[in-house]
Amino acid sequence: MDKIIKKCKVCPIGCELVITEDKSNPSGYTVEGNSCNRGRDFGIQEITEPSRVLTGRVLLKNGAMSRLPVKTTGVIPKDKVDECMKILNSTEAVAPIKRGELIIENILGLGVDVIAARKAK
Ligand code: SF4
């Protein structure tokens, strides 16, 4: 039976997950190597419906730095990541900006916002 190895990205520990197809399991998969249930859920989702919380940078005007780190408030399907990155790369924010401030509302109509990951003066 094929084993798929993925690094869990839910928290900074980064457990190495070994995901195996398992028809006897209600989810259809067995996950090993996870230290908690969030890792099991992440591993199964990576196989069945891959998605990501997206992080990136947008241009920052009027600030001490030229780019502002941003992140999405939820997961983005993997097949939409490139399109979202293009939008981030062509977005400009103007300082000052508070951490968590809305930068892009409902990106690509996915029901997920892009917010500032840090404050910028
Ligand atoms: S399995 Fe749990 S402890 Fe391990 S990286 Fe994922 S969330 Fe963190």
Short mmCIF file of N, CA and C and ligand atoms in Angstrom, two decimals:
data_model
loop_
_atom_site.label_atom_id
_atom_site.label_comp_id
_atom_site.label_asym_id
_atom_site.label_seq_id
_atom_site.Cartn_x
_atom_site.Cartn_y
_atom_site.Cartn_z
N MET A 1 0.84 -1.19 0.00
CA MET A 1 0.00 0.00 0.00
C MET A 1 0.89 1.26 0.00
N ASP A 2 0.53 2.24 -0.84
CA ASP A 2 1.37 3.43 -0.94
C ASP A 2 1.30 4.29 0.32
N LYS A 3 2.45 4.76 0.73
CA LYS A 3 2.50 5.70 1.85
C LYS A 3 2.85 7.07 1.29
N ILE A 4 2.21 8.08 1.78
CA ILE A 4 2.51 9.45 1.35
C ILE A 4 3.04 10.20 2.56
N ILE A 5 4.17 10.87 2.38
CA ILE A 5 4.77 11.59 3.50
C ILE A 5 4.56 13.08 3.29
N LYS A 6 4.01 13.73 4.31
CA LYS A 6 3.75 15.18 4.26
C LYS A 6 4.17 15.78 5.59
N LYS A 7 4.66 17.01 5.52
CA LYS A 7 4.99 17.71 6.76
C LYS A 7 3.75 18.45 7.23
N CYS A 8 3.38 18.27 8.49
CA CYS A 8 2.21 18.98 9.02
C CYS A 8 2.55 20.46 9.14
N LYS A 9 1.66 21.30 8.65
CA LYS A 9 1.91 22.75 8.66
C LYS A 9 0.98 23.48 9.61
N VAL A 10 0.32 22.73 10.47
CA VAL A 10 -0.65 23.38 11.36
C VAL A 10 0.05 24.16 12.46
N CYS A 11 1.18 23.64 12.96
CA CYS A 11 1.90 24.37 14.01
C CYS A 11 3.40 24.26 13.73
N PRO A 12 4.21 25.07 14.44
CA PRO A 12 5.65 25.11 14.09
C PRO A 12 6.42 23.82 14.36
N ILE A 13 5.86 22.88 15.11
CA ILE A 13 6.59 21.64 15.39
C ILE A 13 6.89 20.89 14.09
N GLY A 14 5.94 20.89 13.17
CA GLY A 14 6.17 20.30 11.85
C GLY A 14 6.35 18.80 11.85
N CYS A 15 5.45 18.08 12.49
CA CYS A 15 5.54 16.61 12.51
C CYS A 15 5.53 16.06 11.09
N GLU A 16 6.27 14.97 10.90
CA GLU A 16 6.26 14.30 9.58
C GLU A 16 5.15 13.26 9.59
N LEU A 17 4.19 13.46 8.71
CA LEU A 17 3.02 12.60 8.68
C LEU A 17 3.20 11.52 7.62
N VAL A 18 2.83 10.30 7.98
CA VAL A 18 2.83 9.21 7.01
C VAL A 18 1.36 8.83 6.79
N ILE A 19 0.88 9.05 5.59
CA ILE A 19 -0.54 8.84 5.31
C ILE A 19 -0.68 7.61 4.41
N THR A 20 -1.51 6.69 4.85
CA THR A 20 -1.69 5.44 4.12
C THR A 20 -3.18 5.23 3.83
N GLU A 21 -3.48 4.81 2.62
CA GLU A 21 -4.87 4.51 2.30
C GLU A 21 -5.31 3.32 3.16
N ASP A 22 -6.50 3.42 3.75
CA ASP A 22 -6.95 2.39 4.66
C ASP A 22 -8.48 2.32 4.58
N LYS A 23 -8.96 1.36 3.82
CA LYS A 23 -10.41 1.27 3.57
C LYS A 23 -11.19 0.91 4.83
N SER A 24 -10.50 0.35 5.84
CA SER A 24 -11.21 -0.02 7.06
C SER A 24 -11.46 1.20 7.95
N ASN A 25 -10.81 2.32 7.62
CA ASN A 25 -10.96 3.54 8.41
C ASN A 25 -12.05 4.41 7.79
N PRO A 26 -12.96 4.99 8.59
CA PRO A 26 -14.05 5.79 8.02
C PRO A 26 -13.57 6.92 7.10
N SER A 27 -12.41 7.49 7.37
CA SER A 27 -11.91 8.58 6.53
C SER A 27 -11.26 8.05 5.25
N GLY A 28 -10.98 6.73 5.23
CA GLY A 28 -10.30 6.15 4.07
C GLY A 28 -8.79 6.17 4.19
N TYR A 29 -8.28 6.77 5.28
CA TYR A 29 -6.82 6.90 5.43
C TYR A 29 -6.42 6.69 6.88
N THR A 30 -5.19 6.24 7.06
CA THR A 30 -4.58 6.21 8.38
C THR A 30 -3.42 7.20 8.37
N VAL A 31 -3.32 7.98 9.43
CA VAL A 31 -2.22 8.94 9.54
C VAL A 31 -1.35 8.54 10.73
N GLU A 32 -0.04 8.47 10.51
CA GLU A 32 0.91 8.20 11.59
C GLU A 32 1.92 9.33 11.64
N GLY A 33 2.56 9.47 12.78
CA GLY A 33 3.60 10.50 12.93
C GLY A 33 3.07 11.80 13.46
N ASN A 34 1.76 11.93 13.56
CA ASN A 34 1.16 13.15 14.09
C ASN A 34 1.19 13.11 15.62
N SER A 35 1.42 14.28 16.22
CA SER A 35 1.43 14.34 17.69
C SER A 35 0.07 14.75 18.23
N CYS A 36 -0.84 15.14 17.36
CA CYS A 36 -2.17 15.52 17.83
C CYS A 36 -3.19 15.31 16.70
N ASN A 37 -4.47 15.45 17.06
CA ASN A 37 -5.53 15.19 16.09
C ASN A 37 -5.57 16.21 14.96
N ARG A 38 -5.08 17.42 15.24
CA ARG A 38 -5.07 18.42 14.16
C ARG A 38 -4.17 17.95 13.02
N GLY A 39 -3.10 17.26 13.37
CA GLY A 39 -2.19 16.75 12.35
C GLY A 39 -2.85 15.64 11.53
N ARG A 40 -3.62 14.80 12.20
CA ARG A 40 -4.34 13.74 11.48
C ARG A 40 -5.31 14.38 10.48
N ASP A 41 -6.07 15.39 10.95
CA ASP A 41 -7.04 16.05 10.06
C ASP A 41 -6.33 16.75 8.90
N PHE A 42 -5.20 17.38 9.20
CA PHE A 42 -4.43 18.07 8.15
C PHE A 42 -3.96 17.06 7.10
N GLY A 43 -3.44 15.91 7.56
CA GLY A 43 -2.92 14.91 6.63
C GLY A 43 -4.01 14.39 5.70
N ILE A 44 -5.18 14.13 6.27
CA ILE A 44 -6.28 13.62 5.44
C ILE A 44 -6.74 14.70 4.47
N GLN A 45 -6.80 15.93 4.95
CA GLN A 45 -7.24 17.01 4.05
C GLN A 45 -6.23 17.25 2.92
N GLU A 46 -4.95 17.11 3.24
CA GLU A 46 -3.93 17.29 2.20
C GLU A 46 -4.11 16.30 1.05
N ILE A 47 -4.59 15.11 1.38
CA ILE A 47 -4.79 14.08 0.36
C ILE A 47 -6.11 14.27 -0.37
N THR A 48 -7.17 14.60 0.40
CA THR A 48 -8.50 14.60 -0.20
C THR A 48 -8.87 15.96 -0.78
N GLU A 49 -8.45 17.03 -0.16
CA GLU A 49 -8.85 18.38 -0.62
C GLU A 49 -7.75 19.35 -0.25
N PRO A 50 -6.64 19.33 -0.95
CA PRO A 50 -5.49 20.13 -0.55
C PRO A 50 -5.81 21.63 -0.53
N SER A 51 -5.42 22.27 0.53
CA SER A 51 -5.65 23.71 0.64
C SER A 51 -4.61 24.29 1.59
N ARG A 52 -4.50 25.60 1.61
CA ARG A 52 -3.45 26.27 2.36
C ARG A 52 -3.93 27.60 2.93
N VAL A 53 -3.48 27.90 4.15
CA VAL A 53 -3.52 29.30 4.56
C VAL A 53 -2.37 29.95 3.82
N LEU A 54 -2.67 30.99 3.10
CA LEU A 54 -1.67 31.60 2.23
C LEU A 54 -0.98 32.74 2.94
N THR A 55 0.34 32.79 2.84
CA THR A 55 1.06 33.94 3.35
C THR A 55 1.82 34.56 2.19
N GLY A 56 2.01 35.85 2.25
CA GLY A 56 2.74 36.53 1.18
C GLY A 56 3.03 37.96 1.60
N ARG A 57 3.31 38.76 0.63
CA ARG A 57 3.63 40.17 0.90
C ARG A 57 2.94 41.03 -0.14
N VAL A 58 2.50 42.20 0.28
CA VAL A 58 1.99 43.18 -0.68
C VAL A 58 2.90 44.40 -0.62
N LEU A 59 2.84 45.21 -1.67
CA LEU A 59 3.64 46.44 -1.68
C LEU A 59 3.14 47.36 -0.58
N LEU A 60 4.07 48.06 0.04
CA LEU A 60 3.69 49.00 1.10
C LEU A 60 4.19 50.39 0.74
N LYS A 61 3.27 51.32 0.69
CA LYS A 61 3.63 52.71 0.40
C LYS A 61 3.68 53.48 1.70
N ASN A 62 4.57 54.43 1.75
CA ASN A 62 4.57 55.36 2.87
C ASN A 62 5.08 54.73 4.18
N GLY A 63 5.70 53.52 4.09
CA GLY A 63 6.11 52.82 5.31
C GLY A 63 7.61 52.73 5.44
N ALA A 64 8.06 52.22 6.61
CA ALA A 64 9.49 52.06 6.85
C ALA A 64 10.04 50.89 6.05
N MET A 65 9.18 49.94 5.68
CA MET A 65 9.60 48.82 4.83
C MET A 65 8.82 48.89 3.52
N SER A 66 9.31 48.18 2.50
CA SER A 66 8.68 48.32 1.18
C SER A 66 7.58 47.29 0.94
N ARG A 67 7.57 46.23 1.77
CA ARG A 67 6.53 45.20 1.60
C ARG A 67 5.95 44.84 2.96
N LEU A 68 4.67 44.54 2.93
CA LEU A 68 3.95 44.20 4.16
C LEU A 68 3.59 42.71 4.15
N PRO A 69 3.99 41.94 5.18
CA PRO A 69 3.58 40.53 5.24
C PRO A 69 2.07 40.43 5.48
N VAL A 70 1.43 39.55 4.75
CA VAL A 70 -0.01 39.35 4.89
C VAL A 70 -0.31 37.85 4.94
N LYS A 71 -1.52 37.53 5.37
CA LYS A 71 -1.94 36.12 5.36
C LYS A 71 -3.45 36.06 5.17
N THR A 72 -3.93 34.91 4.75
CA THR A 72 -5.37 34.75 4.57
C THR A 72 -6.00 34.34 5.91
N THR A 73 -7.27 34.65 6.06
CA THR A 73 -7.98 34.31 7.30
C THR A 73 -8.49 32.88 7.28
N GLY A 74 -8.30 32.18 6.18
CA GLY A 74 -8.74 30.79 6.08
C GLY A 74 -7.95 30.09 4.99
N VAL A 75 -8.34 28.88 4.68
CA VAL A 75 -7.59 28.11 3.70
C VAL A 75 -8.02 28.46 2.28
N ILE A 76 -7.07 28.35 1.37
CA ILE A 76 -7.27 28.60 -0.06
C ILE A 76 -7.02 27.26 -0.77
N PRO A 77 -7.91 26.85 -1.66
CA PRO A 77 -7.63 25.61 -2.40
C PRO A 77 -6.30 25.72 -3.15
N LYS A 78 -5.56 24.64 -3.19
CA LYS A 78 -4.23 24.69 -3.81
C LYS A 78 -4.28 25.19 -5.25
N ASP A 79 -5.36 24.84 -5.97
CA ASP A 79 -5.41 25.26 -7.38
C ASP A 79 -5.73 26.74 -7.56
N LYS A 80 -5.97 27.44 -6.45
CA LYS A 80 -6.22 28.89 -6.53
C LYS A 80 -5.04 29.70 -5.99
N VAL A 81 -4.01 29.00 -5.51
CA VAL A 81 -2.89 29.69 -4.86
C VAL A 81 -2.18 30.64 -5.83
N ASP A 82 -1.90 30.17 -7.05
CA ASP A 82 -1.17 31.02 -8.02
C ASP A 82 -1.94 32.29 -8.33
N GLU A 83 -3.25 32.14 -8.53
CA GLU A 83 -4.09 33.30 -8.84
C GLU A 83 -4.09 34.29 -7.66
N CYS A 84 -4.17 33.76 -6.45
CA CYS A 84 -4.16 34.62 -5.26
C CYS A 84 -2.81 35.32 -5.14
N MET A 85 -1.71 34.60 -5.42
CA MET A 85 -0.38 35.22 -5.31
C MET A 85 -0.24 36.38 -6.29
N LYS A 86 -0.82 36.23 -7.48
CA LYS A 86 -0.77 37.33 -8.47
C LYS A 86 -1.49 38.56 -7.92
N ILE A 87 -2.62 38.32 -7.27
CA ILE A 87 -3.37 39.45 -6.70
C ILE A 87 -2.54 40.10 -5.59
N LEU A 88 -1.94 39.28 -4.73
CA LEU A 88 -1.11 39.85 -3.65
C LEU A 88 0.03 40.68 -4.24
N ASN A 89 0.64 40.15 -5.28
CA ASN A 89 1.81 40.83 -5.86
C ASN A 89 1.43 42.15 -6.54
N SER A 90 0.16 42.32 -6.86
CA SER A 90 -0.23 43.57 -7.52
C SER A 90 -1.04 44.47 -6.58
N THR A 91 -1.05 44.12 -5.29
CA THR A 91 -1.81 44.90 -4.30
C THR A 91 -0.87 45.85 -3.57
N GLU A 92 -1.37 47.03 -3.31
CA GLU A 92 -0.57 48.04 -2.62
C GLU A 92 -1.33 48.49 -1.37
N ALA A 93 -0.66 48.47 -0.24
CA ALA A 93 -1.25 48.97 1.00
C ALA A 93 -0.52 50.25 1.39
N VAL A 94 -1.16 51.07 2.18
CA VAL A 94 -0.54 52.34 2.57
C VAL A 94 -0.41 52.37 4.09
N ALA A 95 0.82 52.60 4.58
CA ALA A 95 1.07 52.70 6.02
C ALA A 95 0.47 54.02 6.53
N PRO A 96 0.11 54.07 7.81
CA PRO A 96 0.25 53.03 8.84
C PRO A 96 -0.86 51.99 8.76
N ILE A 97 -0.47 50.78 9.14
CA ILE A 97 -1.41 49.65 9.11
C ILE A 97 -1.29 48.89 10.42
N LYS A 98 -2.44 48.52 10.97
CA LYS A 98 -2.44 47.74 12.22
C LYS A 98 -2.38 46.26 11.88
N ARG A 99 -1.82 45.48 12.78
CA ARG A 99 -1.80 44.02 12.61
C ARG A 99 -3.24 43.53 12.56
N GLY A 100 -3.56 42.70 11.60
CA GLY A 100 -4.91 42.15 11.48
C GLY A 100 -5.83 43.01 10.63
N GLU A 101 -5.32 44.16 10.18
CA GLU A 101 -6.15 45.06 9.36
C GLU A 101 -6.47 44.40 8.01
N LEU A 102 -7.69 44.64 7.55
CA LEU A 102 -8.13 44.05 6.28
C LEU A 102 -7.36 44.67 5.11
N ILE A 103 -6.79 43.81 4.28
CA ILE A 103 -6.06 44.29 3.10
C ILE A 103 -6.85 43.96 1.83
N ILE A 104 -7.35 42.73 1.71
CA ILE A 104 -8.19 42.36 0.56
C ILE A 104 -9.40 41.61 1.11
N GLU A 105 -10.58 42.08 0.79
CA GLU A 105 -11.80 41.42 1.26
C GLU A 105 -12.21 40.33 0.26
N ASN A 106 -12.52 39.15 0.78
CA ASN A 106 -13.10 38.06 0.00
C ASN A 106 -12.32 37.80 -1.31
N ILE A 107 -11.07 37.46 -1.15
CA ILE A 107 -10.20 37.28 -2.33
C ILE A 107 -10.77 36.18 -3.26
N LEU A 108 -10.88 36.50 -4.51
CA LEU A 108 -11.42 35.60 -5.55
C LEU A 108 -12.80 35.04 -5.21
N GLY A 109 -13.52 35.72 -4.33
CA GLY A 109 -14.85 35.25 -3.95
C GLY A 109 -14.81 33.95 -3.16
N LEU A 110 -13.67 33.64 -2.52
CA LEU A 110 -13.51 32.36 -1.82
C LEU A 110 -14.01 32.42 -0.37
N GLY A 111 -14.51 33.61 0.03
CA GLY A 111 -15.00 33.74 1.40
C GLY A 111 -13.89 33.88 2.41
N VAL A 112 -12.72 34.26 1.95
CA VAL A 112 -11.54 34.39 2.80
C VAL A 112 -10.94 35.78 2.57
N ASP A 113 -10.57 36.45 3.68
CA ASP A 113 -9.96 37.77 3.55
C ASP A 113 -8.44 37.66 3.65
N VAL A 114 -7.77 38.70 3.19
CA VAL A 114 -6.32 38.82 3.38
C VAL A 114 -6.10 39.95 4.38
N ILE A 115 -5.36 39.65 5.44
CA ILE A 115 -5.14 40.64 6.50
C ILE A 115 -3.63 40.86 6.70
N ALA A 116 -3.31 41.98 7.35
CA ALA A 116 -1.91 42.29 7.65
C ALA A 116 -1.40 41.33 8.72
N ALA A 117 -0.25 40.71 8.48
CA ALA A 117 0.32 39.77 9.45
C ALA A 117 1.14 40.50 10.52
N ARG A 118 1.42 41.79 10.28
CA ARG A 118 2.12 42.59 11.29
C ARG A 118 1.76 44.05 11.07
N LYS A 119 2.09 44.86 12.05
CA LYS A 119 1.77 46.28 11.88
C LYS A 119 2.88 46.95 11.08
N ALA A 120 2.54 48.03 10.44
CA ALA A 120 3.54 48.78 9.66
C ALA A 120 3.35 50.26 9.92
N LYS A 121 4.45 50.93 10.24
CA LYS A 121 4.38 52.38 10.47
C LYS A 121 4.85 53.11 9.24
S1 SF4 B 1 0.62 16.97 14.29
FE1 SF4 B 1 -0.02 18.41 15.87
S2 SF4 B 1 1.90 18.81 16.98
FE2 SF4 B 1 2.49 17.91 15.02
S3 SF4 B 1 2.87 19.68 13.66
FE3 SF4 B 1 0.74 19.03 13.37
S4 SF4 B 1 -0.43 20.32 14.75
FE4 SF4 B 1 1.70 20.44 15.40
#
